[in-house]
Coordinates of C-alpha atoms and ligand atoms in Angstrom, one line a residue:
X1 CA 118.2 193.7 26.2
X2 CA 117.9 191.2 29.0
X3 CA 114.5 190.1 30.3
X4 CA 113.5 188.3 33.4
X5 CA 110.5 186.7 34.9
X6 CA 109.2 187.9 38.3
X7 CA 110.0 185.8 41.3
X8 CA 107.2 183.7 42.7
X9 CA 107.4 183.6 46.5
X10 CA 105.5 181.2 48.8
X11 CA 104.8 182.5 52.3
X12 CA 104.0 180.0 55.1
X13 CA 103.1 181.4 58.6
X14 CA 102.5 179.4 61.8
X15 CA 99.7 179.8 64.3
X16 CA 98.2 183.0 65.8
X17 CA 97.7 186.6 64.7
X18 CA 101.2 187.6 65.9
X19 CA 102.6 185.2 63.3
X20 CA 100.0 185.7 60.5
X21 CA 100.1 189.5 60.6
X22 CA 103.8 190.0 59.6
X23 CA 103.4 187.4 56.8
X24 CA 100.4 189.2 55.3
X25 CA 102.2 192.5 55.5
X26 CA 105.2 191.1 53.8
X27 CA 103.0 189.4 51.2
X28 CA 101.4 192.7 50.3
X29 CA 104.8 194.4 50.1
X30 CA 106.3 191.8 47.8
X31 CA 103.2 191.9 45.5
X32 CA 103.6 195.7 45.3
X33 CA 107.2 195.2 44.2
X34 CA 105.9 192.9 41.4
X35 CA 106.7 189.5 42.8
X36 CA 104.0 186.8 42.3
X37 CA 103.0 185.8 45.8
X38 CA 101.2 182.8 47.2
X39 CA 100.2 182.6 50.9
X40 CA 99.9 179.1 52.4
X41 CA 97.8 178.9 55.5
X42 CA 96.8 176.0 57.8
X43 CA 93.2 175.1 57.7
X44 CA 91.3 175.2 60.1
X45 CA 92.8 178.2 61.9
X46 CA 92.8 178.4 65.7
X47 CA 91.1 181.8 66.0
X48 CA 88.3 183.6 64.2
X49 CA 90.7 186.6 63.9
X50 CA 93.0 184.5 61.7
X51 CA 90.3 183.2 59.4
X52 CA 88.6 186.6 59.1
X53 CA 91.9 188.3 58.3
X54 CA 92.9 185.8 55.7
X55 CA 89.6 186.3 53.9
X56 CA 89.7 190.0 54.1
X57 CA 93.3 190.1 53.0
X58 CA 92.6 188.0 49.9
X59 CA 89.6 190.2 49.1
X60 CA 91.6 193.4 49.2
X61 CA 94.6 191.8 47.4
X62 CA 93.1 189.8 44.5
X63 CA 96.5 189.3 42.8
X64 CA 97.8 187.3 45.8
X65 CA 97.2 183.5 45.5
X66 CA 96.2 181.3 48.4
X67 CA 96.8 177.6 49.1
X68 CA 95.5 175.8 52.2
X69 CA 97.3 173.1 54.1
X70 CA 94.6 170.8 55.5
X71 CA 95.6 169.9 59.0
X72 CA 95.5 166.3 60.2
X73 CA 92.8 165.9 63.0
X74 CA 94.1 166.2 66.5
X75 CA 93.9 162.8 68.3
X76 CA 94.1 164.2 71.8
X77 CA 92.4 162.1 74.5
X78 CA 89.7 163.7 76.5
X79 CA 91.7 163.2 79.7
X80 CA 95.1 164.5 78.5
X81 CA 96.4 167.6 80.2
X82 CA 95.4 170.9 78.6
X83 CA 97.8 172.4 76.0
X84 CA 97.8 176.0 74.9
X85 CA 95.7 175.8 71.7
X86 CA 98.3 177.9 69.8
X87 CA 101.1 175.4 70.7
X88 CA 98.8 172.6 69.7
X89 CA 98.2 174.2 66.3
X90 CA 101.9 174.7 65.8
X91 CA 102.4 171.0 66.5
X92 CA 99.6 170.0 64.1
X93 CA 101.0 172.2 61.4
X94 CA 104.3 170.4 61.8
X95 CA 102.6 167.0 61.8
X96 CA 100.8 167.9 58.5
X97 CA 103.8 169.1 56.6
X98 CA 103.9 165.9 54.5
X99 CA 101.0 167.6 52.6
X100 CA 103.3 170.5 51.6
X101 CA 105.3 169.0 48.7
X102 CA 102.4 168.5 46.3
X103 CA 101.2 172.1 47.0
X104 CA 104.7 173.4 46.2
X105 CA 105.5 171.3 43.2
X106 CA 102.2 171.8 41.4
X107 CA 102.5 175.6 41.3
X108 CA 102.6 177.5 38.1
X109 CA 104.8 179.5 37.5
X110 CA 107.1 177.4 39.7
X111 CA 108.1 178.9 43.1
X112 CA 111.4 180.7 43.3
X113 CA 111.6 180.7 47.1
X114 CA 109.7 179.9 50.3
X115 CA 109.5 182.2 53.3
X116 CA 108.5 180.4 56.4
X117 CA 107.9 180.8 60.1
X118 CA 110.8 179.8 62.4
X119 CA 108.5 177.3 64.1
X120 CA 108.3 175.1 60.9
X121 CA 111.8 175.5 59.4
X122 CA 113.1 172.1 60.4
X123 CA 110.3 170.3 58.6
X124 CA 110.2 172.5 55.6
X125 CA 114.0 172.7 54.9
X126 CA 114.4 169.1 53.5
X127 CA 111.3 169.6 51.3
X128 CA 112.7 172.9 50.0
X129 CA 116.1 171.2 49.3
X130 CA 114.5 168.5 47.2
X131 CA 112.6 171.1 45.2
X132 CA 115.8 173.2 45.0
X133 CA 113.9 176.2 46.6
X134 CA 115.8 178.7 48.6
X135 CA 114.3 179.0 52.1
X136 CA 114.1 182.2 54.2
X137 CA 112.7 182.6 57.7
X138 CA 110.5 185.5 58.6
X139 CA 111.0 186.0 62.3
X140 CA 108.1 187.2 64.5
X141 CA 110.3 188.3 67.4
X142 CA 113.3 190.5 68.3
X143 CA 116.8 189.8 67.1
X144 CA 117.8 189.4 70.8
X145 CA 115.2 186.7 71.3
X146 CA 116.1 185.0 68.0
X147 CA 119.7 184.8 69.2
X148 CA 118.5 183.2 72.4
X149 CA 116.5 180.6 70.6
X150 CA 119.4 179.9 68.2
X151 CA 121.6 179.3 71.3
X152 CA 119.0 177.3 73.2
X153 CA 120.3 173.9 72.1
X154 CA 123.8 174.8 73.5
X155 CA 122.3 176.0 76.7
X156 CA 120.0 173.0 77.2
X157 CA 122.9 170.6 76.7
X158 CA 124.6 172.1 79.7
X159 CA 122.3 171.8 82.7
X160 CA 125.1 172.4 85.2
X161 CA 125.1 176.0 84.1
X162 CA 121.6 176.4 82.6
X163 CA 119.2 175.9 85.5
X164 CA 117.0 177.8 87.9
X165 CA 119.9 179.0 90.1
X166 CA 121.8 180.7 87.2
X167 CA 121.5 184.5 87.4
X168 CA 122.2 185.1 83.8
X169 CA 123.2 183.5 80.6
X170 CA 125.9 184.5 78.1
X171 CA 125.4 184.3 74.4
X172 CA 128.6 185.0 72.6
X173 CA 128.8 188.6 71.3
X174 CA 125.7 189.8 73.2
X175 CA 125.4 191.4 76.6
X176 CA 124.5 188.9 79.4
X177 CA 120.8 188.1 79.5
X178 CA 119.1 187.9 83.0
X179 CA 117.7 184.4 83.6
X180 CA 114.5 186.1 84.9
X181 CA 113.9 187.4 81.3
X182 CA 113.8 183.9 79.8
X183 CA 110.5 182.0 79.5
X184 CA 110.6 179.5 82.4
X185 CA 109.6 176.7 80.1
X186 CA 112.9 177.0 78.3
X187 CA 114.4 175.1 81.3
X188 CA 112.2 172.1 80.4
X189 CA 113.5 170.7 77.2
X190 CA 110.8 168.0 77.1
X191 CA 108.0 170.7 77.0
X192 CA 106.3 170.6 73.6
X193 CA 107.1 174.3 72.9
X194 CA 110.8 174.1 74.0
X195 CA 111.5 170.9 72.1
X196 CA 109.9 172.5 69.0
X197 CA 112.2 175.5 69.4
X198 CA 115.3 173.4 69.9
X199 CA 114.5 171.2 66.8
X200 CA 113.9 174.3 64.6
X201 CA 117.0 176.1 66.0
X202 CA 119.1 173.2 64.9
X203 CA 117.8 173.7 61.3
X204 CA 118.5 177.4 61.2
X205 CA 121.6 177.1 59.0
X206 CA 119.4 175.6 56.3
X207 CA 117.9 179.0 55.7
X208 CA 119.6 181.5 53.4
X209 CA 118.6 184.3 55.8
X210 CA 116.3 185.4 58.6
X211 CA 114.1 188.3 57.6
X212 CA 113.5 190.4 60.6
X213 CA 110.6 192.8 61.3
X214 CA 112.9 195.4 62.7
X215 CA 115.3 198.1 61.4
X216 CA 119.0 198.6 61.6
X217 CA 118.9 201.7 63.8
X218 CA 116.6 200.0 66.4
X219 CA 118.9 197.0 67.2
X220 CA 122.2 198.2 65.7
X221 CA 124.7 196.7 68.1
X222 CA 123.0 193.2 68.2
X223 CA 122.8 193.2 64.4
X224 CA 126.5 194.1 64.1
X225 CA 127.5 191.4 66.6
X226 CA 125.5 188.7 64.8
X227 CA 126.1 189.7 61.2
X228 CA 129.6 191.1 61.2
X229 CA 131.3 189.2 64.0
X230 CA 129.3 186.0 63.3
X231 CA 129.4 185.0 66.9
X232 CA 126.6 182.4 66.7
X233 CA 127.7 180.3 63.7
X234 CA 124.4 178.5 63.3
X235 CA 122.6 181.7 62.4
X236 CA 122.3 182.6 58.8
X237 CA 122.5 186.4 57.9
X238 CA 120.0 188.5 59.8
X239 CA 118.1 190.8 57.4
X240 CA 116.2 193.7 58.9
X241 CA 113.3 194.6 56.6
X242 CA 110.9 196.4 59.0
X243 CA 108.8 197.8 60.5
X244 CA 106.4 195.9 58.2
X245 CA 103.7 198.3 57.2
X246 CA 99.9 197.8 57.2
X247 CA 98.6 196.3 54.0
X248 CA 95.4 198.1 53.2
X249 CA 93.1 200.7 54.6
X250 CA 91.6 198.6 57.3
X251 CA 88.5 200.7 57.9
X252 CA 85.7 198.4 59.0
X253 CA 82.4 199.4 60.3
X254 CA 82.8 197.5 63.6
X255 CA 85.3 200.2 64.7
X256 CA 82.9 203.2 64.3
X257 CA 82.2 203.4 68.0
X258 CA 85.8 203.7 69.0
X259 CA 86.8 205.9 66.1
X260 CA 84.2 208.5 67.0
X261 CA 85.3 208.3 70.7
X262 CA 88.9 208.8 69.7
X263 CA 88.0 211.8 67.6
X264 CA 86.7 213.6 70.7
X265 CA 89.8 213.1 72.8
X266 CA 92.5 215.8 73.1
X267 CA 95.9 215.2 71.5
X268 CA 98.2 212.7 73.3
X269 CA 95.8 212.3 76.2
X270 CA 94.9 208.6 76.0
X271 CA 96.8 205.5 77.1
X272 CA 96.1 202.6 74.8
X273 CA 96.1 199.3 76.7
X274 CA 96.4 195.9 74.9
X275 CA 98.1 192.6 75.5
X276 CA 97.8 191.2 72.0
X277 CA 95.5 188.6 70.5
X278 CA 96.0 185.7 72.9
X279 CA 96.9 186.9 76.4
X280 CA 94.1 186.9 78.9
X281 CA 94.6 188.5 82.3
X282 CA 93.4 187.0 85.5
X283 CA 90.3 188.5 87.1
X284 CA 92.3 189.7 90.1
X285 CA 94.8 191.5 87.9
X286 CA 92.0 193.0 85.9
X287 CA 90.6 194.5 89.0
X288 CA 93.9 196.0 90.0
X289 CA 94.2 197.5 86.5
X290 CA 90.7 199.0 87.0
X291 CA 91.9 200.6 90.3
X292 CA 94.9 202.1 88.5
X293 CA 92.8 203.4 85.7
X294 CA 90.2 204.8 88.0
X295 CA 92.9 206.7 90.0
X296 CA 94.8 208.2 87.1
X297 CA 93.7 211.4 85.5
X298 CA 94.7 210.2 82.1
X299 CA 92.2 208.9 79.6
X300 CA 92.4 205.3 78.5
X301 CA 91.4 202.9 75.7
X302 CA 91.5 199.3 77.1
X303 CA 91.2 196.3 74.8
X304 CA 90.0 193.7 77.2
X305 CA 90.8 190.0 76.5
X306 CA 89.4 187.3 78.7
X307 CA 90.3 184.0 77.0
X308 CA 93.2 182.7 75.0
X309 CA 91.1 182.0 71.9
X310 CA 88.6 184.5 70.6
X311 CA 86.0 181.8 69.8
X312 CA 85.7 181.2 73.6
X313 CA 85.2 184.9 74.3
X314 CA 81.4 185.1 74.7
X315 CA 80.5 187.5 77.5
X316 CA 80.7 191.2 77.1
X317 CA 83.0 193.5 79.1
X318 CA 80.4 194.4 81.8
X319 CA 80.5 190.7 82.8
X320 CA 84.1 191.0 83.9
X321 CA 84.4 194.6 85.2
X322 CA 83.1 196.3 88.3
X323 CA 80.0 198.3 87.7
X324 CA 81.4 201.1 89.9
X325 CA 84.6 201.3 87.8
X326 CA 82.6 201.6 84.5
X327 CA 80.3 204.3 86.0
X328 CA 83.2 206.4 87.5
X329 CA 85.3 206.3 84.4
X330 CA 82.6 206.6 81.7
X331 CA 83.8 210.2 80.8
X332 CA 87.5 209.4 80.4
X333 CA 87.7 205.8 79.4
X334 CA 86.6 203.2 76.8
X335 CA 86.7 199.5 77.2
X336 CA 86.4 197.4 74.0
X337 CA 86.1 193.6 74.0
X338 CA 86.9 192.1 70.6
X339 CA 89.1 192.9 67.7
X340 CA 90.3 196.5 67.1
X341 CA 92.5 197.9 64.4
X342 CA 95.5 198.4 66.6
X343 CA 97.9 199.9 64.0
X344 CA 95.2 202.5 63.1
X345 CA 94.6 203.3 66.8
X346 CA 98.3 203.8 67.5
X347 CA 98.4 206.3 64.6
X348 CA 95.6 208.4 66.0
X349 CA 96.8 211.8 67.4
X350 CA 94.8 211.2 70.7
X351 CA 97.0 208.3 71.7
X352 CA 99.8 209.4 74.0
X353 CA 101.1 206.1 75.3
X354 CA 100.8 202.3 74.9
X355 CA 100.7 199.9 77.8
X356 CA 101.7 196.6 76.1
X357 CA 102.9 193.1 76.7
X358 CA 105.6 193.8 74.2
X359 CA 105.1 191.1 71.7
X360 CA 107.1 192.1 68.7
X361 CA 104.4 193.3 66.2
X362 CA 103.1 195.7 68.9
X363 CA 106.6 197.1 69.5
X364 CA 107.2 197.7 65.8
X365 CA 103.7 199.3 65.3
X366 CA 104.5 201.7 68.2
X367 CA 107.9 202.4 66.7
X368 CA 106.5 203.3 63.3
X369 CA 104.1 205.7 64.9
X370 CA 106.4 207.1 67.6
X371 CA 104.1 206.1 70.5
X372 CA 105.9 205.8 73.9
X373 CA 105.5 202.3 75.5
X374 CA 105.1 201.0 79.0
X375 CA 106.2 197.4 78.9
X376 CA 104.3 194.9 81.0
X377 CA 105.6 191.5 79.7
X378 CA 103.3 188.5 80.3
X379 CA 105.2 185.5 78.9
X380 CA 107.3 184.1 76.1
X381 CA 109.7 186.5 74.4
X382 CA 108.2 189.6 76.0
X383 CA 110.8 190.4 78.7
X384 CA 113.6 190.1 76.2
X385 CA 111.6 192.3 73.8
X386 CA 110.9 194.8 76.6
X387 CA 114.6 195.3 77.2
X388 CA 115.3 195.8 73.5
X389 CA 112.4 198.3 73.3
X390 CA 113.7 200.2 76.4
X391 CA 117.3 200.3 75.2
X392 CA 116.1 201.7 71.8
X393 CA 114.5 204.6 73.7
X394 CA 110.9 203.8 72.8
X395 CA 109.6 203.3 76.3
X396 CA 109.7 202.3 80.0
X397 CA 109.9 198.9 81.6
X398 CA 109.3 198.2 85.3
X399 CA 111.4 195.1 85.8
X400 CA 109.9 194.4 89.3
X401 CA 106.5 193.7 87.9
X402 CA 105.7 190.0 87.9
X403 CA 104.8 188.2 84.8
X404 CA 102.6 185.2 84.0
X405 CA 100.2 183.9 86.6
X406 CA 102.7 184.3 89.4
X407 CA 102.0 187.6 91.0
X408 CA 99.7 190.6 90.9
X409 CA 100.8 194.2 90.1
X410 CA 98.9 196.6 92.4
X411 CA 96.6 199.4 91.0
X412 CA 98.7 202.1 92.7
X413 CA 101.9 200.9 90.9
X414 CA 100.1 200.8 87.6
X415 CA 98.8 204.3 88.1
X416 CA 102.3 205.6 89.0
X417 CA 103.8 204.2 85.9
X418 CA 101.0 205.5 83.7
X419 CA 101.7 209.0 85.0
X420 CA 105.4 208.6 84.3
X421 CA 104.7 207.3 80.8
X422 CA 102.3 210.1 79.9
X423 CA 104.3 213.0 81.4
X424 CA 107.9 212.1 80.4
X425 CA 108.6 214.7 77.7
X426 CA 112.1 213.4 77.0
X427 CA 110.7 210.0 76.4
X428 CA 108.0 211.5 74.0
X429 CA 110.8 213.2 72.1
X430 CA 112.8 210.0 71.9
X431 CA 109.8 208.0 70.6
X432 CA 109.4 210.6 67.8
X433 CA 113.0 210.1 66.9
X434 CA 112.4 206.3 66.7
X435 CA 109.4 207.1 64.4
X436 CA 111.7 209.2 62.2
X437 CA 114.3 206.5 61.9
X438 CA 111.7 203.8 61.3
X439 CA 110.1 205.8 58.5
X440 CA 113.5 206.4 57.0
X441 CA 114.3 202.7 57.1
X442 CA 111.2 201.6 55.1
X443 CA 111.2 204.6 52.8
X444 CA 112.5 204.3 49.2
X445 CA 116.3 203.6 49.5
X446 CA 116.2 203.2 53.3
X447 CA 118.1 200.4 55.0
X448 CA 115.1 198.0 55.3
X449 CA 113.8 198.8 51.8
X450 CA 117.3 198.0 50.3
X451 CA 117.5 194.7 52.1
X452 CA 114.2 193.3 50.9
X453 CA 114.8 194.5 47.4
X454 CA 118.1 192.8 47.3
X455 CA 116.6 189.5 48.5
X456 CA 113.9 189.7 45.9
X457 CA 116.4 190.6 43.2
X458 CA 118.5 187.6 44.0
X459 CA 115.5 185.3 43.4
X460 CA 114.7 186.6 39.9
X461 CA 115.7 184.2 37.2
X462 CA 117.0 186.0 34.1
X463 CA 116.2 184.5 30.6
Ligands
LIG1 N1 96.0 193.2 67.0 C1 95.0 194.0 66.5 N2 93.9 194.1 67.2 C2 93.6 193.4 68.4 C3 94.7 192.5 68.8 C4 95.8 192.4 68.1 O1 95.2 194.7 65.5 O2 92.6 193.6 69.0 C5 97.2 193.0 66.1 C6 98.4 193.8 66.6 O3 98.3 195.1 66.0 C7 99.5 193.0 66.1 C8 99.0 191.6 66.2 O4 97.6 191.6 66.2 O5 99.8 193.3 64.7 C9 99.4 190.9 67.5 O6 100.7 190.6 67.5 P1 101.7 190.9 68.7 O7 103.0 190.3 68.3 O8 101.7 192.3 69.1 O9 101.1 190.1 69.9 P2 100.5 188.6 70.1 O10 99.0 188.7 69.7 O11 101.2 187.7 69.2 O12 100.7 188.3 71.6
LIG2 N1 109.4 182.5 68.5 C1 110.7 182.5 68.2 N2 111.2 183.0 67.0 C2 110.3 183.3 66.1 C3 109.0 183.3 66.3 C4 108.5 182.9 67.5 O1 111.5 182.2 69.0 O2 110.8 183.8 65.0 C5 108.9 182.0 69.7 C6 108.9 182.9 70.9 O3 109.2 182.2 72.0 C7 107.5 183.4 71.0 C8 106.9 182.1 70.6 O4 107.6 181.7 69.5 O5 107.2 183.8 72.3 C9 105.5 181.9 70.3 O6 104.9 183.0 69.7 P1 103.4 183.0 70.0 O7 102.9 184.3 69.4 O8 102.8 181.8 69.5 O9 103.4 183.0 71.6 P2 103.6 184.1 72.7 O10 105.0 184.6 72.7 O11 102.5 185.1 72.5 O12 103.5 183.2 73.9

């Protein structure tokens, strides 16, 4: 009879809830499948949401180990230009990676592999090599956007074709991508974020695979192009293992107000509105959204965010919104400022649509619950993700809406699109089909379940 020892996997996310959440979900899944799991997080975190989720996760999952990477202090001068705090954190994590080898080599039992965020792979790969540890990336975006980042070094080296005047870009094996869907900072290779992406893209081939929070059915043709035709050679195998599922019953007392509100709403009557954990809307845009919500007959649940980092979010919702709006909509709408349990809300029968910025966790959470989406990308990977989401049949995307701080979408347009989202029965049917396929993929023996089990099996050392 052959025996084996379980694999011991280190998971190392980068900054922000959008990055932490999929790592914690994967950690819980691996622990359930009998791997020994250690989560390594940077200390201090940027947001309160991150530190609170790490503590609560460890409390609910006592078998999972935790190591902290103490970040070097940031020596930014008082007069240096402002940098997005999440980008700065990503930079600090990379600067502090020299502290990782002692954490990895002192572990008992020894690690069998390390799963890292794309944004640190270049710095972690040589360390993993020295320790003879296989390295996998856990991606926090769509396959389409990952292909774009993988191809970015090639694009950036050809400014004659990759510039503001280009209409589209061509990544071998994929349909052309509109230039207007790319984050504008990708044209500036000296930008901290762009240069970090380029450095990490050049190290992609060091990874044994890229674990994707997606499922085969959702992005079938892109996965075939990248995995079977191997059109972008620097990419290791793309391994769809999602949608990653929530890790524990998240019931917290803070949510009692909205839970009881939701209980009193008719089935599929509420539009849930959220732009993730770090995207604040301008005041002018907020007021246009108010106008749209006031005009529509649909009910709404709006998670209002007014600053990039939650620690800075001090005033309550009334401070930002018009009194008249709050008064007129009090019987059909709820505005919450602060953290809500999004995946639980999306699973509530009252929710009939999701107005979202389309960062990838939100897309996969909507897919797993079959909630039709209205995409309103704000920055980064969100336009590329919106297109993927639309093509998979999960929702609508109004391409003419501006993103970032550039323009304002008028209340009437928002209202029109909300009506379309909530009344399109064909879309509702397609979203339910997406849910069915998503559940199949993560169910026992489903396409995603098989992929992650194979990866873990390959890490087990027989003795
Ligand atoms: N999230 C949540 N409650 C909030 C804000 C965010 O549960 O109030 C969760 C959301 O469900 C998702 C993650 O935080 O799992 C945000 O990731 P996403 O990729 O959607 O957007 P980002 O915050 O990175 O822009
Ligand atoms: N990103 C990427 N591949 C990954 C993870 C992240 O290319 O596997 C990039 C992508 O540009 C994403 C960005 O990292 O937009 C930063 O993610 P974050 O949540 O920090 O920022 P956001 O997209 O919300 O601006």
